[in-house]
CSV table of C-alpha atoms and ligand atoms in Angstrom, one decimal:
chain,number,residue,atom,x,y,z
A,1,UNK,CA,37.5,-52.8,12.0
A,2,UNK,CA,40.0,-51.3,14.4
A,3,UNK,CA,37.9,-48.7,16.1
A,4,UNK,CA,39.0,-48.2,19.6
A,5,UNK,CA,36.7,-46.4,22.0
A,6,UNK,CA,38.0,-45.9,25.8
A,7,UNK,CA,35.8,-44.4,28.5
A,8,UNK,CA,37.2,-43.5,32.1
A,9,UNK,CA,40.1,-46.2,31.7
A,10,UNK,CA,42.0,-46.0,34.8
A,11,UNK,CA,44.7,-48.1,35.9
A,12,UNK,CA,46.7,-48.3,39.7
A,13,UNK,CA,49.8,-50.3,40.4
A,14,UNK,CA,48.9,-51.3,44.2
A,15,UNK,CA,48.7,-47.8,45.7
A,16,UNK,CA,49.9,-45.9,42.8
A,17,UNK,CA,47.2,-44.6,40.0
A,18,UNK,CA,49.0,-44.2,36.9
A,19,UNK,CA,46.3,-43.8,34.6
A,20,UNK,CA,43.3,-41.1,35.6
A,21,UNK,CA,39.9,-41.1,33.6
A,22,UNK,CA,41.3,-41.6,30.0
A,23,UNK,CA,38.5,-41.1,27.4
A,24,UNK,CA,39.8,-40.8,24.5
A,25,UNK,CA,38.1,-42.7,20.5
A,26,UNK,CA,39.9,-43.8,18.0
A,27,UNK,CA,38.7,-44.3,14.8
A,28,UNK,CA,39.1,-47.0,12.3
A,29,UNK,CA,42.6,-46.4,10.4
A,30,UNK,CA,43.6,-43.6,12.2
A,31,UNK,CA,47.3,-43.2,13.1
A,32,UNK,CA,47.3,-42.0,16.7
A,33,UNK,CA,50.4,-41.1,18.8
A,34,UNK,CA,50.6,-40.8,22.6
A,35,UNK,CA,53.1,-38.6,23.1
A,36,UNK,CA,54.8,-37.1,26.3
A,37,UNK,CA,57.1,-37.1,28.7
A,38,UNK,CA,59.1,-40.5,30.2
A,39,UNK,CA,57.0,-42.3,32.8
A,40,UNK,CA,53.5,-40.2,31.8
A,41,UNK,CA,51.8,-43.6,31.6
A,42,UNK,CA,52.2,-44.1,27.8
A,43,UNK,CA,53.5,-47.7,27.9
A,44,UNK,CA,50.6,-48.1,30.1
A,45,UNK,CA,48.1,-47.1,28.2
A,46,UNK,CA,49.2,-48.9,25.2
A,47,UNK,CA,49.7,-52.1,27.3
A,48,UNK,CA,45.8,-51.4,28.5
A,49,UNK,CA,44.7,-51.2,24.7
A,50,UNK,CA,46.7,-54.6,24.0
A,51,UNK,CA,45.4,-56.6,27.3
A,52,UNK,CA,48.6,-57.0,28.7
A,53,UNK,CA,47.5,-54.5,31.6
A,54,UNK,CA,43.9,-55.1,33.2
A,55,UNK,CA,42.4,-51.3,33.4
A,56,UNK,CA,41.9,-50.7,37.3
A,57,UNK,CA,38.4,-48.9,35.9
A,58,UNK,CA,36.4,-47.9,32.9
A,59,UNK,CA,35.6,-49.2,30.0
A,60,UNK,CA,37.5,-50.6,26.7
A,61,UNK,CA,35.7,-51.0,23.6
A,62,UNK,CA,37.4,-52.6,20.0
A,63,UNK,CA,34.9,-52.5,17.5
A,64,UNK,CA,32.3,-51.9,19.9
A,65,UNK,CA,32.9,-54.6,21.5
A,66,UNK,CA,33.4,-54.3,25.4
A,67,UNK,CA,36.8,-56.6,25.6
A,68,UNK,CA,38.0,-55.6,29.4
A,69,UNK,CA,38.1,-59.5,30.1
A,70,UNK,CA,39.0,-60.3,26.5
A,71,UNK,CA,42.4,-61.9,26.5
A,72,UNK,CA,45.1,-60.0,24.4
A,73,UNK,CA,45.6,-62.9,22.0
A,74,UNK,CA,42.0,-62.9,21.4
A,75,UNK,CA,41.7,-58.9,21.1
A,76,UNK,CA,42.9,-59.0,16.9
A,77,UNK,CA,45.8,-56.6,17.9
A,78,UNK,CA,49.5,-56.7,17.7
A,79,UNK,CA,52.1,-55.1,19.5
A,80,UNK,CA,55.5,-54.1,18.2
A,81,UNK,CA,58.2,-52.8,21.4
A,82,UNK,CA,61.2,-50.8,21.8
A,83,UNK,CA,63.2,-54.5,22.0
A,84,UNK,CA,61.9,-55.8,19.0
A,85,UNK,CA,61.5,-59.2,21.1
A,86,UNK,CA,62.4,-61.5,18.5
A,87,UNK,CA,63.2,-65.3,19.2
A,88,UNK,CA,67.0,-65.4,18.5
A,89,UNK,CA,67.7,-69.2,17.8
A,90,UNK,CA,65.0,-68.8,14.6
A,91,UNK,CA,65.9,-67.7,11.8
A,92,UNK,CA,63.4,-64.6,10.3
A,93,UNK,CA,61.4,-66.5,8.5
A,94,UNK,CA,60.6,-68.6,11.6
A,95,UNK,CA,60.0,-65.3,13.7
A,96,UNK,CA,57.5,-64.5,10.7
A,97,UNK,CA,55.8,-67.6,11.3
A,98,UNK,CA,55.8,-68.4,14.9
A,99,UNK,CA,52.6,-66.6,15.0
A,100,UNK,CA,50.5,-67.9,12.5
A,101,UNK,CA,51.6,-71.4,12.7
A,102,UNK,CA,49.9,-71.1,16.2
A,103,UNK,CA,46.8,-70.8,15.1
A,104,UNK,CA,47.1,-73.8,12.9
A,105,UNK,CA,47.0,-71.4,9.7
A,106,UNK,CA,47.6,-73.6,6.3
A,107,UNK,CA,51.1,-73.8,5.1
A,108,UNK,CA,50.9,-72.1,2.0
A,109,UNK,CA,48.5,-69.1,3.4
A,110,UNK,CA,51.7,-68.2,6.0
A,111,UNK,CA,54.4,-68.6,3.0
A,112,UNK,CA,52.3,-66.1,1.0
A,113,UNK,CA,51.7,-63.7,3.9
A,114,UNK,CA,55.7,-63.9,4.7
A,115,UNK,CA,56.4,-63.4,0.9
A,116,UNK,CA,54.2,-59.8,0.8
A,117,UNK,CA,54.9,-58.8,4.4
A,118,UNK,CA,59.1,-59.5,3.3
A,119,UNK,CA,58.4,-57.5,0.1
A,120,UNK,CA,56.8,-54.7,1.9
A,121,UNK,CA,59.3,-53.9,4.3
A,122,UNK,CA,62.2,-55.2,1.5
A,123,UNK,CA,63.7,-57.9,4.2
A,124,UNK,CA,63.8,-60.5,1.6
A,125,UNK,CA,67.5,-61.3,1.4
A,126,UNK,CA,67.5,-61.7,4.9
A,127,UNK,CA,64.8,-64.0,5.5
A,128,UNK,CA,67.2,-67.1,6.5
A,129,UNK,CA,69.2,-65.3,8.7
A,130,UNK,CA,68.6,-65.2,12.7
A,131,UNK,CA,68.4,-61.4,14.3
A,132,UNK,CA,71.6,-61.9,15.7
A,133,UNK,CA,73.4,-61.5,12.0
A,134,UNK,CA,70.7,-58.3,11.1
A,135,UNK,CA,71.6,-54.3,11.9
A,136,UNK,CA,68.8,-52.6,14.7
A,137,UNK,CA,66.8,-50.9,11.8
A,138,UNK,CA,66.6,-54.6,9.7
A,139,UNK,CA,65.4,-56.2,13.1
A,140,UNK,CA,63.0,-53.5,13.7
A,141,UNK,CA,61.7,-54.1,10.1
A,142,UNK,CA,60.8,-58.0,11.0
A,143,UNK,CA,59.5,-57.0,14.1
A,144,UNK,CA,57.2,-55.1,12.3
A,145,UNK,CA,56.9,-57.9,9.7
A,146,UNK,CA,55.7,-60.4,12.5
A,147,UNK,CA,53.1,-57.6,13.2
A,148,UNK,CA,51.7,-57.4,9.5
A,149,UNK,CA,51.6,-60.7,8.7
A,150,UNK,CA,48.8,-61.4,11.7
A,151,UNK,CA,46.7,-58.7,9.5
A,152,UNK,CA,45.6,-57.2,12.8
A,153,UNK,CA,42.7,-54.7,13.5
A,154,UNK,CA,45.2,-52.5,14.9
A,155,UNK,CA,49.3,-51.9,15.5
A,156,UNK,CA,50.2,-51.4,18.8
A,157,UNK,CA,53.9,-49.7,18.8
A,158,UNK,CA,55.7,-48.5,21.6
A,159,UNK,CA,58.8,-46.6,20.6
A,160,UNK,CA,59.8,-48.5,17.9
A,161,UNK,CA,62.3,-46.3,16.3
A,162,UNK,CA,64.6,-45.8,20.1
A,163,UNK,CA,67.0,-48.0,19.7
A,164,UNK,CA,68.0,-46.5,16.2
A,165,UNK,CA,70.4,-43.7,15.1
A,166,UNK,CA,69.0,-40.5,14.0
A,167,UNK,CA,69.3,-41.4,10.4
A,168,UNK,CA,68.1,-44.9,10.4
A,169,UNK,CA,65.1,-43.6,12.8
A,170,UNK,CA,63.9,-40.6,10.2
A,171,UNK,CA,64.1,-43.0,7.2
A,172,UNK,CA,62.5,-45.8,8.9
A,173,UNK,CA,59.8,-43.6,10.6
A,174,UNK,CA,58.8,-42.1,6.5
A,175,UNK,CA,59.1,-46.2,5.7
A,176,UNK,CA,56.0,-46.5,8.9
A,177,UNK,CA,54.3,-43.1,7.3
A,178,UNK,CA,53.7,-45.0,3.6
A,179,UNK,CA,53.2,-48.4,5.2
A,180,UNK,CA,50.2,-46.6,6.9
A,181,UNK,CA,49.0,-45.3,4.3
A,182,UNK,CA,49.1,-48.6,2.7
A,183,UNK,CA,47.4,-51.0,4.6
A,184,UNK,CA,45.1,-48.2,6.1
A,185,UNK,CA,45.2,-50.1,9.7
A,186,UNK,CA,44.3,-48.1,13.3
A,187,UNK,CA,48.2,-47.2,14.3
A,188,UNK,CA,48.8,-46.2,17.7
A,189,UNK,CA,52.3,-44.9,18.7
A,190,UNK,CA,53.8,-44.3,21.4
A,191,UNK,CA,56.9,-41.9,21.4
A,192,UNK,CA,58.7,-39.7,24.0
A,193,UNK,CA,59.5,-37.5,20.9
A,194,UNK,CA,57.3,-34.4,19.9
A,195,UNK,CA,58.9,-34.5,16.2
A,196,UNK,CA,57.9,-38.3,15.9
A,197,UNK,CA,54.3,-37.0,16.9
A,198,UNK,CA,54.6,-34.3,14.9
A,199,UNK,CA,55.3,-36.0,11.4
A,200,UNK,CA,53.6,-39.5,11.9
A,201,UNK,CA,50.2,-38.4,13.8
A,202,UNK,CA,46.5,-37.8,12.1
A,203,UNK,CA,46.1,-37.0,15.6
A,204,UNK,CA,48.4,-36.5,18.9
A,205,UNK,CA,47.3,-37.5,22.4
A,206,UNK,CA,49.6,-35.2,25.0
A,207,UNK,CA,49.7,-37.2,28.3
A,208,UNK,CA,51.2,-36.1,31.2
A,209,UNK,CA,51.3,-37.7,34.5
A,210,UNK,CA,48.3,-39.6,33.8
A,211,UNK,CA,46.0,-37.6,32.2
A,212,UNK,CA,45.4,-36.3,28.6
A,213,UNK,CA,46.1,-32.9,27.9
A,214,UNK,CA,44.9,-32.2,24.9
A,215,UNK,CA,44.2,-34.1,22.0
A,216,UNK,CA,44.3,-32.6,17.9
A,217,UNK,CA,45.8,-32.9,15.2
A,218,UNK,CA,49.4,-32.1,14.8
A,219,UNK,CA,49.1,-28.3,13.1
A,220,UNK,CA,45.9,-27.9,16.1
A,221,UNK,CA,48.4,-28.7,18.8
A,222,UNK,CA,51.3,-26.5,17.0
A,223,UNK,CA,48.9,-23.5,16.4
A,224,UNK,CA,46.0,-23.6,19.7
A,225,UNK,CA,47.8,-25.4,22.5
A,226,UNK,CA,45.3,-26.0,25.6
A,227,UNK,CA,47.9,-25.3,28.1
A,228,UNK,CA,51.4,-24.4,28.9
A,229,UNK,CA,52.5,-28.1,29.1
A,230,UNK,CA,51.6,-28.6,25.5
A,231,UNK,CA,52.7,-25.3,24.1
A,232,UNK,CA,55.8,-25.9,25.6
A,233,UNK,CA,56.2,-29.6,24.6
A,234,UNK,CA,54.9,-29.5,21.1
A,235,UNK,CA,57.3,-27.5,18.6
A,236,UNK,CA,61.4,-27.0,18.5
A,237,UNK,CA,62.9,-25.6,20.3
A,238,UNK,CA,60.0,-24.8,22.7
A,239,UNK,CA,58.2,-22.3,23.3
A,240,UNK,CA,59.5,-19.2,25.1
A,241,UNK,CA,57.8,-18.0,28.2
A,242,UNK,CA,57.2,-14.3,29.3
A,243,UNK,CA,55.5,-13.6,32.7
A,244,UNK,CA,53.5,-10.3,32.8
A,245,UNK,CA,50.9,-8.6,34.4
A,246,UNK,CA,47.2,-6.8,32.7
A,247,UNK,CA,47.4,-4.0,32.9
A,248,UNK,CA,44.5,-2.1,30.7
A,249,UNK,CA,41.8,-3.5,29.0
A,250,UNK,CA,40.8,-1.7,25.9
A,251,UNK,CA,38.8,-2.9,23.9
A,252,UNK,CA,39.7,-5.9,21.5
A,253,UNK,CA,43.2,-5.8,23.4
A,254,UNK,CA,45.3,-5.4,26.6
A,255,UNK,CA,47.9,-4.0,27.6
A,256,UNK,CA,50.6,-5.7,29.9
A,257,UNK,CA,53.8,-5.3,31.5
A,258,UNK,CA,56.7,-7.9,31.3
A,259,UNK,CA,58.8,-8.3,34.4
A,260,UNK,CA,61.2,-5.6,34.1
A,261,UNK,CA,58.7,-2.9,33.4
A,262,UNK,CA,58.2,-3.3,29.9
A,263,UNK,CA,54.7,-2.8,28.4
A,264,UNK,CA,52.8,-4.5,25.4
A,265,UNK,CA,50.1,-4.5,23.6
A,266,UNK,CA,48.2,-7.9,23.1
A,267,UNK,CA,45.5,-9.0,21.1
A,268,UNK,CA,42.9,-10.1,23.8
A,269,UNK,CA,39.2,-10.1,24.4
A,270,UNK,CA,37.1,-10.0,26.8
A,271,UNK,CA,38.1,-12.8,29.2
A,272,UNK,CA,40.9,-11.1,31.0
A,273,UNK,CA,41.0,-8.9,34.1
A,274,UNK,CA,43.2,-5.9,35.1
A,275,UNK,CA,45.5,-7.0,37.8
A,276,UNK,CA,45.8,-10.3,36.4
A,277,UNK,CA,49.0,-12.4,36.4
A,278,UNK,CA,49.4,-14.0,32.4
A,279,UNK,CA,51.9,-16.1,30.7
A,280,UNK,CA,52.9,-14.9,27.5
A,281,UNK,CA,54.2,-18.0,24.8
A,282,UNK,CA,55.8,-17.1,21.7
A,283,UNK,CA,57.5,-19.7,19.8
A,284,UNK,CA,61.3,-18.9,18.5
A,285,UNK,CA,60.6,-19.0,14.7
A,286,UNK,CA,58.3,-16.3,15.7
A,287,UNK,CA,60.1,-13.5,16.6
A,288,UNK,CA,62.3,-10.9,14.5
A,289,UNK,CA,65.0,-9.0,14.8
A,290,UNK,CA,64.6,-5.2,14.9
A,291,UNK,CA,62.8,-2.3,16.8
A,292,UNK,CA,58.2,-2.9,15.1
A,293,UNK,CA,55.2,-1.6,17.0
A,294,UNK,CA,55.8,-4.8,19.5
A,295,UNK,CA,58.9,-5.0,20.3
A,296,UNK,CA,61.5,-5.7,23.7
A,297,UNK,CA,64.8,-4.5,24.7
A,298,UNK,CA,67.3,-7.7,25.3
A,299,UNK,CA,70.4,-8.7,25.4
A,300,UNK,CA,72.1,-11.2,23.5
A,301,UNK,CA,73.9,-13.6,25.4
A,302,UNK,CA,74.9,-16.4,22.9
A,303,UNK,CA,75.2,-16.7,19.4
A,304,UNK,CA,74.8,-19.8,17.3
A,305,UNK,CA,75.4,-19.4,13.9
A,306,UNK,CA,74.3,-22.2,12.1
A,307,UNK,CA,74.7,-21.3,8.6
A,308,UNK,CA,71.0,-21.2,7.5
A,309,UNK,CA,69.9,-20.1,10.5
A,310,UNK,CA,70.7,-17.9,13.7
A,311,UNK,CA,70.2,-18.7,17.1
A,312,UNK,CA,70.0,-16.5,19.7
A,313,UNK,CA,69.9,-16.7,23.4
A,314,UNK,CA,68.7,-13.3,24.8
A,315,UNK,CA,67.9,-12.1,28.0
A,316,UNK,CA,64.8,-9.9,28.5
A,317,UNK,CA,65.1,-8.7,32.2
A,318,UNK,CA,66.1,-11.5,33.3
A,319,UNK,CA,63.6,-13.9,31.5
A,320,UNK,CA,65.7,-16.3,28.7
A,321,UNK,CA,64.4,-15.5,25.3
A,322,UNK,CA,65.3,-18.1,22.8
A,323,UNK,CA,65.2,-16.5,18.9
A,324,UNK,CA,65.3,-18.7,15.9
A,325,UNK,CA,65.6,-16.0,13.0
A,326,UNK,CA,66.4,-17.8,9.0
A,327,UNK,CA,69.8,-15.9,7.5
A,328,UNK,CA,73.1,-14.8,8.9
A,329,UNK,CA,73.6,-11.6,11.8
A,330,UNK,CA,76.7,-10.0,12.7
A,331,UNK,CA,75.9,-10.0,16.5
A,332,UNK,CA,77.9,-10.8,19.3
A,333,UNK,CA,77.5,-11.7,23.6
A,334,UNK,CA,76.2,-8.6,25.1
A,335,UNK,CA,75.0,-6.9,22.1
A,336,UNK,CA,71.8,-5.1,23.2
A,337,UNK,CA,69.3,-5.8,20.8
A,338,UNK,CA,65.1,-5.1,20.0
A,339,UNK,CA,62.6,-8.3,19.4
A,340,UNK,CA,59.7,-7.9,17.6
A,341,UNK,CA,56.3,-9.8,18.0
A,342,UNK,CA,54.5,-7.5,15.9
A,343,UNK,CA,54.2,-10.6,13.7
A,344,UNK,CA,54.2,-13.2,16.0
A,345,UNK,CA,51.5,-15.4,16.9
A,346,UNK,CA,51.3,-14.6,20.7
A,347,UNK,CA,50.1,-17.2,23.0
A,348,UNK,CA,48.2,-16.5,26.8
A,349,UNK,CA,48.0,-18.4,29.3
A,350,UNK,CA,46.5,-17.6,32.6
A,351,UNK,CA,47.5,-18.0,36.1
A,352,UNK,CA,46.2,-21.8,36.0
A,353,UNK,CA,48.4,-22.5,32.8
A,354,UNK,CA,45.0,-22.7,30.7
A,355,UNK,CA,45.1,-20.7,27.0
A,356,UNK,CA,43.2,-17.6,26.7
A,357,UNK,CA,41.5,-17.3,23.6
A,358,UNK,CA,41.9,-14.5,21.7
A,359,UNK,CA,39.8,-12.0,20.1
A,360,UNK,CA,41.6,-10.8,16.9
B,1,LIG,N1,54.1,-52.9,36.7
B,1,LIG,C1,54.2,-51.7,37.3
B,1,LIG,N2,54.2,-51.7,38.6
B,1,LIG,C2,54.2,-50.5,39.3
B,1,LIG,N3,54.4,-49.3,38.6
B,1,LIG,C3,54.4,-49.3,37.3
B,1,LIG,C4,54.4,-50.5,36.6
B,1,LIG,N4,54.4,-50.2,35.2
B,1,LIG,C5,54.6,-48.9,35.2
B,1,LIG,N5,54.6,-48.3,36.4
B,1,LIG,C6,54.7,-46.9,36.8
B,1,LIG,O1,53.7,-46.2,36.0
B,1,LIG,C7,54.2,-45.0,35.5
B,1,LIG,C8,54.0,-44.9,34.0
B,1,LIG,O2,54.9,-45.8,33.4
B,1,LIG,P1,54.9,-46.0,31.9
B,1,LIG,O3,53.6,-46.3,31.4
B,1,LIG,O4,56.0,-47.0,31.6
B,1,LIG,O5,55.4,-44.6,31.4
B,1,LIG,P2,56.0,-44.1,29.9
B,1,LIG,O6,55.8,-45.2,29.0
B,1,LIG,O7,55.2,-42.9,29.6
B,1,LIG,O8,57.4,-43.8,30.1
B,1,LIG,C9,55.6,-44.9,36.0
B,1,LIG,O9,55.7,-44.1,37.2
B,1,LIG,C10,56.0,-46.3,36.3
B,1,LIG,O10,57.0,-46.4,37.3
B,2,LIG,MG1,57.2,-46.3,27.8
């Protein structure tokens, strides 16, 4: 139940191919996100899965069942959106039931599946109201009521949390979190936002025009990106960038130079060439303040003092350096400064944007 299995899915509006070669298995209770940036093709995909989009090519699979003709109704999957859809002249209850009564369920069976599905998501008071007289987050909450009380295979749910304030989305999305864990359903979401991703994923699929860019579980993503795009969209606030160039190869490292003539040492294998163009990533949490065995002359040219917290904005010849370091510094705009990697995890990247693995 709820094992979704796609193999070269592709998908073209007219002249326009949206969706390129998506293979990509879900298993059975797994909460999967699609995550990345606006008009990537997430919506798409997730509309591909439901049957409300006919894939262009490829194969879907639900239970492995081949359903690429299978009407959506008929597919055992529901879909919760951004607009929560609800009918507005019903009152909850009757949104609840609109489904079920459909199919011609017995009274009693859709009473007692509105009475736990209510309980569950605590809309119980509110059951005689119409959406109108409900706040975003209660609406939300019945949309994903009319979901639960189909008992699908899987949850379809395409940025359900948008049209929320930041409060009301963190508490609702921990509310999603234990209602996973409780009725141990496949979840696939789709969010434009890494921390949604981040907190609510087993695993993340990164799309990006089209195509999946790498697909692990959160800490995977965080710790071994596949690629600039996704070391740079997964963590906050994102990665920092340093171009360079190799220039020795001892063994078990290199040695390259920064734009601006600066020279480090980096913990590299074999697979890199003297002469070769590389990307350094290092994420702001990462690097500290003070002269170490690693360490680059920059200039601080803002200071955000947030209590807890610094951040810097610093300029290493000419490339911005963003530096999230925990505690309190007396430092102020044009202050030259040292920033240490000598603990950092450094990230490579070659010329193509790929990851370079590294030896140590
Ligand atoms: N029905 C459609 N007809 C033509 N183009 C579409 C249609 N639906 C989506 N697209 C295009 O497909 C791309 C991906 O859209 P979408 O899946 O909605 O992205 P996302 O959900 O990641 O923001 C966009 O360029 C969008 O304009
Ligand atoms: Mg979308």
């Amino acid at each position: 139940m709820g094992h979704i299995k796609l193999t070269n899915v592709t998908k073209s509006f007219g002249a326009v191919d949206v969706l390129h070669d998506i293979n990509l298995e879900i298993k059975d209770g797994e909460f999967v996100v699609f995550v990345g940036p606006s008009g990537c093709g997430k919506s798409t995909l997730l509309r591909t899965i439901a049957g409300l989009e006919k894939p262009t090519g490829g194969e879907l699979a639900i239970d492995g069942k081949v359903v690429n003709t299978v009407p959506a109704a008929d597919r055992g999957l529901a879909m919760v959106f951004q607009s929560y859809a609800l009918y507005p002249h019903m009152s909850v209850r009757q949104n609840l039931a609109f489904g079920l009564e459909n199919t011609r369920m017995p009274k009693d069976e859709i009473a007692a599946r509105i009475a736990e599905a209510a309980r569950m998501l605590e809309i119980e008071p509110y059951l005689d109201r119409r959406p109108g007289q409900l706040s975003g987050g209660q609406r939300q909450r019945v949309a994903i009521g009319r979901a639960i009380v189909r008992r699908p295979v899987a949850f379809l749910l395409d940025e359900p949390l948008s049209n929320l304030d930041a409060e009301l989305r963190g508490s609702t999305r921990a509310e999603l979190a234990a209602l996973h864990a409780r009725l141990s359903a496949t979840m696939i979401y789709v969010t434009h936002d890494q921390v949604e991703a981040m907190t609510l994923a087993d695993r993340i699929v990164v799309l990006r025009a089209g195509r999946i860019e790498q697909v692990g579980t959160p800490l995977e993503l965080y710790n071994r990106p596949a690629n600039r795009f996704v070391a740079g969209f997964i963590g906050s606030p994102h990665m920092n960038f340093l171009e360079g160039t190799v220039e020795a190869v001892p063994s078990q490292k290199a040695i390259a130079t920064l734009a601006g003539g600066h020279r480090l040492e980096l913990p590299i294998g074999a697979d890199i060439e003297t002469g070769s163009r590389i990307t350094l990533g290092v994420r702001p949490q990462h690097i500290a303040l003070g002269a170490g065995d690693n360490s680059i002359p920059a200039k601080v040219r803002l200071v955000e003092a947030l209590g807890s917290e610094t951040v810097l904005h610093a300029d290493v010849a000419g490339q911005k350096v963003l530096v999230v370091a925990p505690g309190q510094y007396d430092l102020s705009p044009g202050a030259d400064i040292d920033l240490s990697l000598s603990a950092a995890p450094i990230h490579l990247f070659n010329e193509r944007g790929l990851r370079l693995e590294r030896a140590v």
